[in-house]
PDB file of N, CA and C in Angstrom:
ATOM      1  N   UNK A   1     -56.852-183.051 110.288  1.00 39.00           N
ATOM      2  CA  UNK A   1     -55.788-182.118 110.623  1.00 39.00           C
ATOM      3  C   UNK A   1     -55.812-181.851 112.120  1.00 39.00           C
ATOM      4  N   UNK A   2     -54.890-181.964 112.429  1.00 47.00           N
ATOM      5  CA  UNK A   2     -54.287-181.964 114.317  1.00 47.00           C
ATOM      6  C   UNK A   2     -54.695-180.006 113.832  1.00 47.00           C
ATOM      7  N   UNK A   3     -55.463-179.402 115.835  1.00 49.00           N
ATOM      8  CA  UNK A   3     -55.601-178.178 115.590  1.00 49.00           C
ATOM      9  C   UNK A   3     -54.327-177.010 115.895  1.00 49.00           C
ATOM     10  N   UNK A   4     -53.108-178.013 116.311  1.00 48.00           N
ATOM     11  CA  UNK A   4     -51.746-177.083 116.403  1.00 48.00           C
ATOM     12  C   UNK A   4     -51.356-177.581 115.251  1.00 48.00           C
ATOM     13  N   UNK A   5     -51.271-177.972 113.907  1.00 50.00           N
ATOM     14  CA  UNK A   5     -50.227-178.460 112.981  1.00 50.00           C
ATOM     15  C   UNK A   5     -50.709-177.188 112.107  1.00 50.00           C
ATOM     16  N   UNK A   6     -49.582-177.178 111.266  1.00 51.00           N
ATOM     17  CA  UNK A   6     -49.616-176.040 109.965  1.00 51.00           C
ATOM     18  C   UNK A   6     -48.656-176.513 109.036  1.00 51.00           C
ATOM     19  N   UNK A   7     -49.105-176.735 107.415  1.00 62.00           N
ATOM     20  CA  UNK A   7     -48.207-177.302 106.164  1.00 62.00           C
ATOM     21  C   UNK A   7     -46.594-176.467 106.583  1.00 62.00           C
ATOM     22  N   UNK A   8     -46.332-175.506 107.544  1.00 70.00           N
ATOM     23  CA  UNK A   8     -45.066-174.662 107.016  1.00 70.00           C
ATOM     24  C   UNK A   8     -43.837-175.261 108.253  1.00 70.00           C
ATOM     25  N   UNK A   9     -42.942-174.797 108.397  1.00 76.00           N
ATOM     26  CA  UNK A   9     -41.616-175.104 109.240  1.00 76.00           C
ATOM     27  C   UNK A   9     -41.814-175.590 110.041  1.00 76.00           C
ATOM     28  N   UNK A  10     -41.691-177.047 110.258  1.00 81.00           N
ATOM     29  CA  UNK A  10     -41.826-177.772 111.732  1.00 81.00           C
ATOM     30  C   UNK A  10     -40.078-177.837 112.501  1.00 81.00           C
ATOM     31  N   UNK A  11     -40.171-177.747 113.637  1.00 82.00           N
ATOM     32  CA  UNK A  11     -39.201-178.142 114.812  1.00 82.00           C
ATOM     33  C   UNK A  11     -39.918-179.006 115.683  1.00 82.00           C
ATOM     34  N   UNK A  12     -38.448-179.889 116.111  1.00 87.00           N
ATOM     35  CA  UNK A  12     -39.020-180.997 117.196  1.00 87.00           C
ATOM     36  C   UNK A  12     -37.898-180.869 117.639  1.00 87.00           C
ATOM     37  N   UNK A  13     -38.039-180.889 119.442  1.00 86.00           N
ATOM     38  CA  UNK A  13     -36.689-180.984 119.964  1.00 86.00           C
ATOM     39  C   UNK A  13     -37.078-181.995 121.139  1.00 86.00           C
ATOM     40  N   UNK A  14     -36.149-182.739 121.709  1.00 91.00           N
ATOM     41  CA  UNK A  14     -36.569-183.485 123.159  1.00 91.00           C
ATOM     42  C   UNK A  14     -35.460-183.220 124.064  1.00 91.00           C
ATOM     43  N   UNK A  15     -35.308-182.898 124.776  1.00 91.00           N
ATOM     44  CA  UNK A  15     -34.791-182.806 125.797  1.00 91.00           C
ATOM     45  C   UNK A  15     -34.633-183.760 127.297  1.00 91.00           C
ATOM     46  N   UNK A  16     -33.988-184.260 128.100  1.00 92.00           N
ATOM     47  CA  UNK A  16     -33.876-184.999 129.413  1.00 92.00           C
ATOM     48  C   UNK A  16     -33.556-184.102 130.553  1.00 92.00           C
ATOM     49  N   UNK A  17     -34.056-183.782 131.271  1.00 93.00           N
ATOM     50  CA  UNK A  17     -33.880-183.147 132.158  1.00 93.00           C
ATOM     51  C   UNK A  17     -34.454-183.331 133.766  1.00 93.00           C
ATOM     52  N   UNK A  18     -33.203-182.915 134.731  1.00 94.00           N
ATOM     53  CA  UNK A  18     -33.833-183.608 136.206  1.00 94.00           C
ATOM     54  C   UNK A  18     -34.966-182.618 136.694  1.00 94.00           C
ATOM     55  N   UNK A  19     -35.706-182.750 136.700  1.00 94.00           N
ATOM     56  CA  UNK A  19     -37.072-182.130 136.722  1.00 94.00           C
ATOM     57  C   UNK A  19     -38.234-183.052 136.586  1.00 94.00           C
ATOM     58  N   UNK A  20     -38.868-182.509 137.422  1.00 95.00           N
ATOM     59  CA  UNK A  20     -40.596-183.556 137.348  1.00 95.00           C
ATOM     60  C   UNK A  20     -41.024-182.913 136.271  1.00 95.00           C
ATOM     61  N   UNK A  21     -42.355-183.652 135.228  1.00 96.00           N
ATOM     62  CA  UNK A  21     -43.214-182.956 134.620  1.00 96.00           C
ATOM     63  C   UNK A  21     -43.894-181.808 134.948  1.00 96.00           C
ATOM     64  N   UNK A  22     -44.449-181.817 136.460  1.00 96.00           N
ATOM     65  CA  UNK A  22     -44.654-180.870 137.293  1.00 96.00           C
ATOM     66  C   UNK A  22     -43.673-179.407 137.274  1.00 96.00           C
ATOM     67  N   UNK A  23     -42.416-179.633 137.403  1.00 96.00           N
ATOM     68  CA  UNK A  23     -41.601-178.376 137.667  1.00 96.00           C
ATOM     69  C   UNK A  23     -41.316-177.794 136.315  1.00 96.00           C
ATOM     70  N   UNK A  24     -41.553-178.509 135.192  1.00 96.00           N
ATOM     71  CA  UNK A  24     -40.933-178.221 133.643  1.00 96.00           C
ATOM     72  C   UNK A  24     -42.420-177.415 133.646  1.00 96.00           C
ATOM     73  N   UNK A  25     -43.700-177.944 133.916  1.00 97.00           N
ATOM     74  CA  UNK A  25     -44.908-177.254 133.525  1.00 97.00           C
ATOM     75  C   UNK A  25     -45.026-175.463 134.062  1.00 97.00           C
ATOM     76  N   UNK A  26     -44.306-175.725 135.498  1.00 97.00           N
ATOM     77  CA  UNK A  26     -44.228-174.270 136.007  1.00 97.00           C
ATOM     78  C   UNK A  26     -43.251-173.353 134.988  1.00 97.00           C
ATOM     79  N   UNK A  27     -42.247-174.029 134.961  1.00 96.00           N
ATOM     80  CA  UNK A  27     -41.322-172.615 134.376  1.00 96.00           C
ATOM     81  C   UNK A  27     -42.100-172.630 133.356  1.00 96.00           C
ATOM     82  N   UNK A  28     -42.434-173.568 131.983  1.00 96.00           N
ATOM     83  CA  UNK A  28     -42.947-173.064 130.784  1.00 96.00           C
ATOM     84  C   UNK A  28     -44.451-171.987 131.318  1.00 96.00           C
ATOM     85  N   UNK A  29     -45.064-172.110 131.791  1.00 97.00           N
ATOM     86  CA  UNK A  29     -46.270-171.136 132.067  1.00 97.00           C
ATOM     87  C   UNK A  29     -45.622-169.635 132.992  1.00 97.00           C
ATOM     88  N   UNK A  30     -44.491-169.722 133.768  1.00 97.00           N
ATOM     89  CA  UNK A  30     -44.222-168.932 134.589  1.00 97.00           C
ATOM     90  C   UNK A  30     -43.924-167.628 133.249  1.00 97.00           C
ATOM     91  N   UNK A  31     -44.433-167.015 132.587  1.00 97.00           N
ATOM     92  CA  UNK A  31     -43.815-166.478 131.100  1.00 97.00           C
ATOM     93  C   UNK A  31     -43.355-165.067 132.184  1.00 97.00           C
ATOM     94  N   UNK A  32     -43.675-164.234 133.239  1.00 97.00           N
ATOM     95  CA  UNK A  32     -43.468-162.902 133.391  1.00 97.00           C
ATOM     96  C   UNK A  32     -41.995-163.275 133.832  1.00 97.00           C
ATOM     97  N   UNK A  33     -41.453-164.870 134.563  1.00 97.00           N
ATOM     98  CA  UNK A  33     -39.977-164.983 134.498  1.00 97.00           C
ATOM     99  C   UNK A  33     -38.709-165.284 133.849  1.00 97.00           C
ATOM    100  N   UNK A  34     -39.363-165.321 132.293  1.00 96.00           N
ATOM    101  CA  UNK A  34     -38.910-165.360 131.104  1.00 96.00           C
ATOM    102  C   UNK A  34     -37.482-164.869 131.090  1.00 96.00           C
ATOM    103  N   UNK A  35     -37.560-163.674 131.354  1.00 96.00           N
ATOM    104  CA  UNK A  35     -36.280-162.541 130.745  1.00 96.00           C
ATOM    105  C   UNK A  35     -35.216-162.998 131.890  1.00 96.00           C
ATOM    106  N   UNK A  36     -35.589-163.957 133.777  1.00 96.00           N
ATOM    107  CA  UNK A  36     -34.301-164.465 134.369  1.00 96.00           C
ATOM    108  C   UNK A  36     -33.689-165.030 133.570  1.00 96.00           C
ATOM    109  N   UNK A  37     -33.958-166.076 132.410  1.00 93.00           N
ATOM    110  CA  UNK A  37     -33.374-167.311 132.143  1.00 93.00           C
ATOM    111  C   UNK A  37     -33.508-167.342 130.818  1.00 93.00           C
ATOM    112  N   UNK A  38     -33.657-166.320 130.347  1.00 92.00           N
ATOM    113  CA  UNK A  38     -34.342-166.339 128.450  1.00 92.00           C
ATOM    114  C   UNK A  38     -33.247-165.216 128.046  1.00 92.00           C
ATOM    115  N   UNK A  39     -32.158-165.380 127.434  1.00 90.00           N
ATOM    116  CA  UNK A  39     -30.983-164.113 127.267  1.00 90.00           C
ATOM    117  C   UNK A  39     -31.314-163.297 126.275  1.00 90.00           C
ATOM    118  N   UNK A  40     -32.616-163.473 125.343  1.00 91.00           N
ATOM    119  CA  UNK A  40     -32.820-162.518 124.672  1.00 91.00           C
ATOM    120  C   UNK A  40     -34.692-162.508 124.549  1.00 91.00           C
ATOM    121  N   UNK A  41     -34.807-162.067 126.316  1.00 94.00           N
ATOM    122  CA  UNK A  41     -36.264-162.195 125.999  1.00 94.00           C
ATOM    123  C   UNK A  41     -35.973-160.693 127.282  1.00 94.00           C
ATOM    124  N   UNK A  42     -36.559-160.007 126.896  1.00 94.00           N
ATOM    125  CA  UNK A  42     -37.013-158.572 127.806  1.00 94.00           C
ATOM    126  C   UNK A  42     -37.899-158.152 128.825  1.00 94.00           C
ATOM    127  N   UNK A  43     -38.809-159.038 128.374  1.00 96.00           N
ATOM    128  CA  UNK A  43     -39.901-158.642 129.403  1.00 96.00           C
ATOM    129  C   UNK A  43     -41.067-160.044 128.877  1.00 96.00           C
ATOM    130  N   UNK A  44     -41.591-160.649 129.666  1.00 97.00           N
ATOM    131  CA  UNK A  44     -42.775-161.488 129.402  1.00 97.00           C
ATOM    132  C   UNK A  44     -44.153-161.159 130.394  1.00 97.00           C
ATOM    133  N   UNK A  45     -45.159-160.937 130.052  1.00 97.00           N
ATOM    134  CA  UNK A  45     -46.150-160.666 130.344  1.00 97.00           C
ATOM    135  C   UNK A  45     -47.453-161.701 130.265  1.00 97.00           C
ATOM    136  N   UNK A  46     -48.460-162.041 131.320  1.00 97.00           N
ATOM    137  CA  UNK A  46     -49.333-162.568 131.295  1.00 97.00           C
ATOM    138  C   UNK A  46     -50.788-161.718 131.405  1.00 97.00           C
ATOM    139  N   UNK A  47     -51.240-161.355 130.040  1.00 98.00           N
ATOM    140  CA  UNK A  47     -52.211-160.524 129.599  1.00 98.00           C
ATOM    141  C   UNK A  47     -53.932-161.257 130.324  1.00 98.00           C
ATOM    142  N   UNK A  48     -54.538-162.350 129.752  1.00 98.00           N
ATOM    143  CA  UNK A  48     -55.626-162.754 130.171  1.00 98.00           C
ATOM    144  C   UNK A  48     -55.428-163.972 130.525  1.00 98.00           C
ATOM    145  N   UNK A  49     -56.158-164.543 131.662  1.00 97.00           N
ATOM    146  CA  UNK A  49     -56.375-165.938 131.750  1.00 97.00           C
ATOM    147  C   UNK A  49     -57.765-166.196 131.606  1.00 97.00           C
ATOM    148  N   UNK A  50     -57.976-167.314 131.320  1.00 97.00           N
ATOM    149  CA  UNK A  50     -59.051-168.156 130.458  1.00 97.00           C
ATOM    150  C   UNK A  50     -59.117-169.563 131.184  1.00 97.00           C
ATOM    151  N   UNK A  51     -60.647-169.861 131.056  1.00 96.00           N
ATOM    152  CA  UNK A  51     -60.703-171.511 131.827  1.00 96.00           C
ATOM    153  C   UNK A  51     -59.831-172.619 131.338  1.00 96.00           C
ATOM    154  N   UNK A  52     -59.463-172.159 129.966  1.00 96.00           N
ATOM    155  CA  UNK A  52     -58.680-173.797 129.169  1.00 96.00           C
ATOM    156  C   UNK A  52     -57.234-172.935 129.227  1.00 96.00           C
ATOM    157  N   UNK A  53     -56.978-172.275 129.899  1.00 97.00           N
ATOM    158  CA  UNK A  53     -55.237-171.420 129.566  1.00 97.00           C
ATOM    159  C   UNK A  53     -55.355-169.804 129.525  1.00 97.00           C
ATOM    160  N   UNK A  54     -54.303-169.359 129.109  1.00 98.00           N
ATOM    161  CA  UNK A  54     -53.923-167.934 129.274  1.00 98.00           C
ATOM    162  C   UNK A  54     -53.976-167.747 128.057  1.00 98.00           C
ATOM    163  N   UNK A  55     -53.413-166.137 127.968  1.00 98.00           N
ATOM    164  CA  UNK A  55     -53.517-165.252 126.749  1.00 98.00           C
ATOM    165  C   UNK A  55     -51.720-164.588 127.400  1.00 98.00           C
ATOM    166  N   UNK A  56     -50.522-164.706 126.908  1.00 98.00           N
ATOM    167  CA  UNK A  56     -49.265-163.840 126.802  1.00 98.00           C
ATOM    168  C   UNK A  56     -48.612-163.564 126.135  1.00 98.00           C
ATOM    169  N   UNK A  57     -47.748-162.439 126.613  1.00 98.00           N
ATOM    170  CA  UNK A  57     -47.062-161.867 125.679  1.00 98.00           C
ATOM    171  C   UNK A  57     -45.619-161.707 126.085  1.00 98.00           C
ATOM    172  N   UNK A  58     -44.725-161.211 125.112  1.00 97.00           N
ATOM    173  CA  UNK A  58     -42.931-161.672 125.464  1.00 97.00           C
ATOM    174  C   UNK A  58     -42.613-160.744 124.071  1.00 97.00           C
ATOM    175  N   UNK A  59     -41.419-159.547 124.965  1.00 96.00           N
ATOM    176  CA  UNK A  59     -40.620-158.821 123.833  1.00 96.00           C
ATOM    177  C   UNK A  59     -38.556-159.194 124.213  1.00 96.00           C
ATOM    178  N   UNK A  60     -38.973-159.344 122.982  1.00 92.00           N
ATOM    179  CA  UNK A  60     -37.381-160.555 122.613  1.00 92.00           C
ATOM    180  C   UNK A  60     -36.371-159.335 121.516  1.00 92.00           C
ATOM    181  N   UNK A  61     -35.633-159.445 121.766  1.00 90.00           N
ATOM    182  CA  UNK A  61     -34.187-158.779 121.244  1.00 90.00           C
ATOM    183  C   UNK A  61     -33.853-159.720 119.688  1.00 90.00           C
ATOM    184  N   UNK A  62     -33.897-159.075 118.425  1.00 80.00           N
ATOM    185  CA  UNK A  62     -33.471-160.109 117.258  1.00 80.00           C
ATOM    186  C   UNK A  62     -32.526-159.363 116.878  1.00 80.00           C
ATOM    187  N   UNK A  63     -31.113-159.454 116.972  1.00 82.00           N
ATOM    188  CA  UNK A  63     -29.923-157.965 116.914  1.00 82.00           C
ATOM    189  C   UNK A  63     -30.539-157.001 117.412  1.00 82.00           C
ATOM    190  N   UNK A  64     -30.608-155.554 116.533  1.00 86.00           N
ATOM    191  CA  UNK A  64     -30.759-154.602 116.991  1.00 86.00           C
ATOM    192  C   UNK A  64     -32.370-154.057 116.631  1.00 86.00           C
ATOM    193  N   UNK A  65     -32.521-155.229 116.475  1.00 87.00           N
ATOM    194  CA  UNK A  65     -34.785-154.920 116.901  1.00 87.00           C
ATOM    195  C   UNK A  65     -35.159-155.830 117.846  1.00 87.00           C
ATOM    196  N   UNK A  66     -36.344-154.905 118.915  1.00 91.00           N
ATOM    197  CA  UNK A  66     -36.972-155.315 119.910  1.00 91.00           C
ATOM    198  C   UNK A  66     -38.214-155.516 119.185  1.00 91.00           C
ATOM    199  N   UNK A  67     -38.754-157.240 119.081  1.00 93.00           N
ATOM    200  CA  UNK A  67     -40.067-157.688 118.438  1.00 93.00           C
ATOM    201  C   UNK A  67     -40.498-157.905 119.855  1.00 93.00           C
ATOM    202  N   UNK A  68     -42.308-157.949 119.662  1.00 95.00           N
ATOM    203  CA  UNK A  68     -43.440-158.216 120.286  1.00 95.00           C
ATOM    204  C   UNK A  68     -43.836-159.726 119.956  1.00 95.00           C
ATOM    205  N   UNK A  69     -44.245-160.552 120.500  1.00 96.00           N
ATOM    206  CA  UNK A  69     -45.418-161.584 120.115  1.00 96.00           C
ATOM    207  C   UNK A  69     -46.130-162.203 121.921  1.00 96.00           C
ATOM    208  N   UNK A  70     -47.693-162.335 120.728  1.00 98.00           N
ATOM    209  CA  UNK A  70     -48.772-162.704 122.082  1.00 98.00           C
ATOM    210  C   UNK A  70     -48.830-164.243 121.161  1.00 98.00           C
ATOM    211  N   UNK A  71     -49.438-164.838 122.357  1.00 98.00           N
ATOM    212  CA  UNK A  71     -49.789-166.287 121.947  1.00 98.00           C
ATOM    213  C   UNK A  71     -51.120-166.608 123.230  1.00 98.00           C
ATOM    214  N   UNK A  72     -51.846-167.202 122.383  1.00 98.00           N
ATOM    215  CA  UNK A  72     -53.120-167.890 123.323  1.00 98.00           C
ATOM    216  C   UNK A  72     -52.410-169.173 124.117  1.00 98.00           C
ATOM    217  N   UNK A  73     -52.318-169.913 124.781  1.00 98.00           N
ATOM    218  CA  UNK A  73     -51.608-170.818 125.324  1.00 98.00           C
ATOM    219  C   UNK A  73     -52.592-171.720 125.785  1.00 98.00           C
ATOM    220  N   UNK A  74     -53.226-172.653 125.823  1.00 98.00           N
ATOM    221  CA  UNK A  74     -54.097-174.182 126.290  1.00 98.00           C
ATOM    222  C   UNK A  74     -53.275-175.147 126.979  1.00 98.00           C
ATOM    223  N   UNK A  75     -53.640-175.194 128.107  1.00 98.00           N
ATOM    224  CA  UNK A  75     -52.519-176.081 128.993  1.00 98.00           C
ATOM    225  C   UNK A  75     -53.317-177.192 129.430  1.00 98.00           C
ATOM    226  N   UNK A  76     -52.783-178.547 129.640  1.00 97.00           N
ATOM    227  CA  UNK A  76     -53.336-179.275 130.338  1.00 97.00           C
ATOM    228  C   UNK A  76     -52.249-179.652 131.213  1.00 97.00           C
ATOM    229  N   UNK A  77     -52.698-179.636 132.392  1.00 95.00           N
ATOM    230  CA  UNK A  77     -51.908-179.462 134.014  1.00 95.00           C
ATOM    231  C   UNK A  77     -50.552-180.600 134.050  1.00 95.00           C
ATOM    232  N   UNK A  78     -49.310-180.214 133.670  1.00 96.00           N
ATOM    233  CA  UNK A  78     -48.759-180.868 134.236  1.00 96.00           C
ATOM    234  C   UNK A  78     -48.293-181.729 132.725  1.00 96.00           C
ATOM    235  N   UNK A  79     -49.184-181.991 131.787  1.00 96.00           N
ATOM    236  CA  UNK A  79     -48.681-182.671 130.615  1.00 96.00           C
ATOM    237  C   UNK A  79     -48.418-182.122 129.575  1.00 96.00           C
ATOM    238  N   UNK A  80     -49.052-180.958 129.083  1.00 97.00           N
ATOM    239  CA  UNK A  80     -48.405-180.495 128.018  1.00 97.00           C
ATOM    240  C   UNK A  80     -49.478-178.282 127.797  1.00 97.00           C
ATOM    241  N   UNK A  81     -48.399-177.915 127.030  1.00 97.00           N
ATOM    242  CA  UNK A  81     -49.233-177.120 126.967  1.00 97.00           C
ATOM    243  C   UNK A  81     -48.634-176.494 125.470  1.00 97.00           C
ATOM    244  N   UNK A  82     -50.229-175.419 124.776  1.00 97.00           N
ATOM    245  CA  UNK A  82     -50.046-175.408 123.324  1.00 97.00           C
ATOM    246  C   UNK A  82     -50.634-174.132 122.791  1.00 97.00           C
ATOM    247  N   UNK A  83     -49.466-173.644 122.187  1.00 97.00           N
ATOM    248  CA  UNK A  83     -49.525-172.235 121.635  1.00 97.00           C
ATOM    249  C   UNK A  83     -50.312-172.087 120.634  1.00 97.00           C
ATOM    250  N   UNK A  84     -50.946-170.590 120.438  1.00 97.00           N
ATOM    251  CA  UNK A  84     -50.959-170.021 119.002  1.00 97.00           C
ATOM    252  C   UNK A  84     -51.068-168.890 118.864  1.00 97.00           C
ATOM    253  N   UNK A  85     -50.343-168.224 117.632  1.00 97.00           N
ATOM    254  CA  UNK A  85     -50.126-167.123 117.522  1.00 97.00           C
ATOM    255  C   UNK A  85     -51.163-166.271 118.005  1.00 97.00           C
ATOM    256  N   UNK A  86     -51.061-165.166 118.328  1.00 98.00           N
ATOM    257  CA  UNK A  86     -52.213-164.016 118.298  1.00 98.00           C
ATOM    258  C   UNK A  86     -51.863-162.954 117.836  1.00 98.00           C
ATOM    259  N   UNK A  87     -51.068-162.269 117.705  1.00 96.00           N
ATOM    260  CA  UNK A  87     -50.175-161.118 117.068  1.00 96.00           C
ATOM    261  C   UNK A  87     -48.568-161.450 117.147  1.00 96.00           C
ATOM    262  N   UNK A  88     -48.017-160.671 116.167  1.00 93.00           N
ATOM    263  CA  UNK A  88     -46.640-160.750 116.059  1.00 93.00           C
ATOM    264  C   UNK A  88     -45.929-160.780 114.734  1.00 93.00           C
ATOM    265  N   UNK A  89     -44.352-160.745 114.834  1.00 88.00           N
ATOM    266  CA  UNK A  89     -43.596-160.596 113.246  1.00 88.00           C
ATOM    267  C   UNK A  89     -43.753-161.665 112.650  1.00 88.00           C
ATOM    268  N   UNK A  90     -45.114-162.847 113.142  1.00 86.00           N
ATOM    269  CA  UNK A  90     -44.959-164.445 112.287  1.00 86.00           C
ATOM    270  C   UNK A  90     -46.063-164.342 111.360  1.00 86.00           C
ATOM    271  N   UNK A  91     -46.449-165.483 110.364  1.00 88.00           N
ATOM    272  CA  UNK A  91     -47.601-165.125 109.829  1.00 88.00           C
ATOM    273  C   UNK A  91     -48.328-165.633 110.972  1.00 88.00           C
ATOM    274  N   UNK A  92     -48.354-166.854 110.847  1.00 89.00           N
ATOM    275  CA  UNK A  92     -48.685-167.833 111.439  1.00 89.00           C
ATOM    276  C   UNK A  92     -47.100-168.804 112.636  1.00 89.00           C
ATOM    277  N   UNK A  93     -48.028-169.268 113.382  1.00 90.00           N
ATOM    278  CA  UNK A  93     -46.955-169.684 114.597  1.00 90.00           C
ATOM    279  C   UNK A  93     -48.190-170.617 115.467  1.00 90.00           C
ATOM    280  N   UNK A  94     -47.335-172.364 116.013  1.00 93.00           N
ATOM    281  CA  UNK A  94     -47.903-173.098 116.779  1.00 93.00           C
ATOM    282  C   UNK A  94     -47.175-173.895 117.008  1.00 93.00           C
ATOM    283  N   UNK A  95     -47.391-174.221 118.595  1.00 93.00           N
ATOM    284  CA  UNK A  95     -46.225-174.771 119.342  1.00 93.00           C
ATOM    285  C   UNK A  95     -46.929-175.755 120.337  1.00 93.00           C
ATOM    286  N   UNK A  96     -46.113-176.633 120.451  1.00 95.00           N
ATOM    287  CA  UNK A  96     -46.878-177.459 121.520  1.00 95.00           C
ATOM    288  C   UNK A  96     -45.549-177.708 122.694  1.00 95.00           C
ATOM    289  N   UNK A  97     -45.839-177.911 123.695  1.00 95.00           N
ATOM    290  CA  UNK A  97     -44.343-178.394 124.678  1.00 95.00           C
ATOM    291  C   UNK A  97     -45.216-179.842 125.519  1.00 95.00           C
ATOM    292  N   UNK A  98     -44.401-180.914 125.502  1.00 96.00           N
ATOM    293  CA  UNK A  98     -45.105-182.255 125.977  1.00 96.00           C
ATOM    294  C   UNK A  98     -44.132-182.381 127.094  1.00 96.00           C
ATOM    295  N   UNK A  99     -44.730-182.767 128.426  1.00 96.00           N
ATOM    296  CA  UNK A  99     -43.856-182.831 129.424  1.00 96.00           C
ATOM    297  C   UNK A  99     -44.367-184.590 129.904  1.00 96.00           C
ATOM    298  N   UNK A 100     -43.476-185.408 129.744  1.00 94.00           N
ATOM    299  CA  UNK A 100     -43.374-186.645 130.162  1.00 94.00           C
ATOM    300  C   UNK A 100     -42.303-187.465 131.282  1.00 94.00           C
ATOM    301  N   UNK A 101     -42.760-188.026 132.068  1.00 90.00           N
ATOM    302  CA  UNK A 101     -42.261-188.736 133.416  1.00 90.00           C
ATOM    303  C   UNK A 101     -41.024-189.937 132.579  1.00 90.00           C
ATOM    304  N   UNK A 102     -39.677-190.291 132.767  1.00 85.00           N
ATOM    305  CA  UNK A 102     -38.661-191.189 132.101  1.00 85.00           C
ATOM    306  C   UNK A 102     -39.084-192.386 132.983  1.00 85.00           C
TER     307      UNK A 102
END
């Protein structure tokens, strides 16, 4: 068993975009600039950093409730980086984002 996979709801999306791997790696880690460019994200916060990644958090608008969620985050520089829940309205939650050169 891969240590981001879970038996429940998978998404896969890919995207092309003019951007280096490099510049896609900044905005995804940049989380406290979330709420410029995120239309239903409020505030993002970077709680702890850690030698293998951070520890953040992000309160998001779902209609007319303001939810919380933290996620541990493991980055490797520039290629990919990978969530997991730590608190929040999920049971469970894991995400990976892969940033690759075309």
């Amino acid at each position: 068993m891969r240590p981001f996979s879970s038996p429940g709801m998978t998404y896969s999306h890919t995207s092309i975009v003019d951007l280096s791997c490099e510049e896609m790696f900044h905005i995804v880690n940049d989380v406290e600039s979330y709420p410029e460019f995120i239309s239903f994200c409020n505030a993002g916060r970077l709680d702890q950093m850690h030698a293998d990644g951070y520890t953040a958090s992000i309160e998001f608008n779902l209609g007319k409730f303001s939810k919380h969620i933290t996620t541990r985050n493991f980055v490797s520089p520039y290629s990919s980086v990978s969530m997991r829940l730590v608190s929040g309205p999920f049971k469970r939650m894991n995400g990976t984002w892969t940033f690759s050169e075309l």
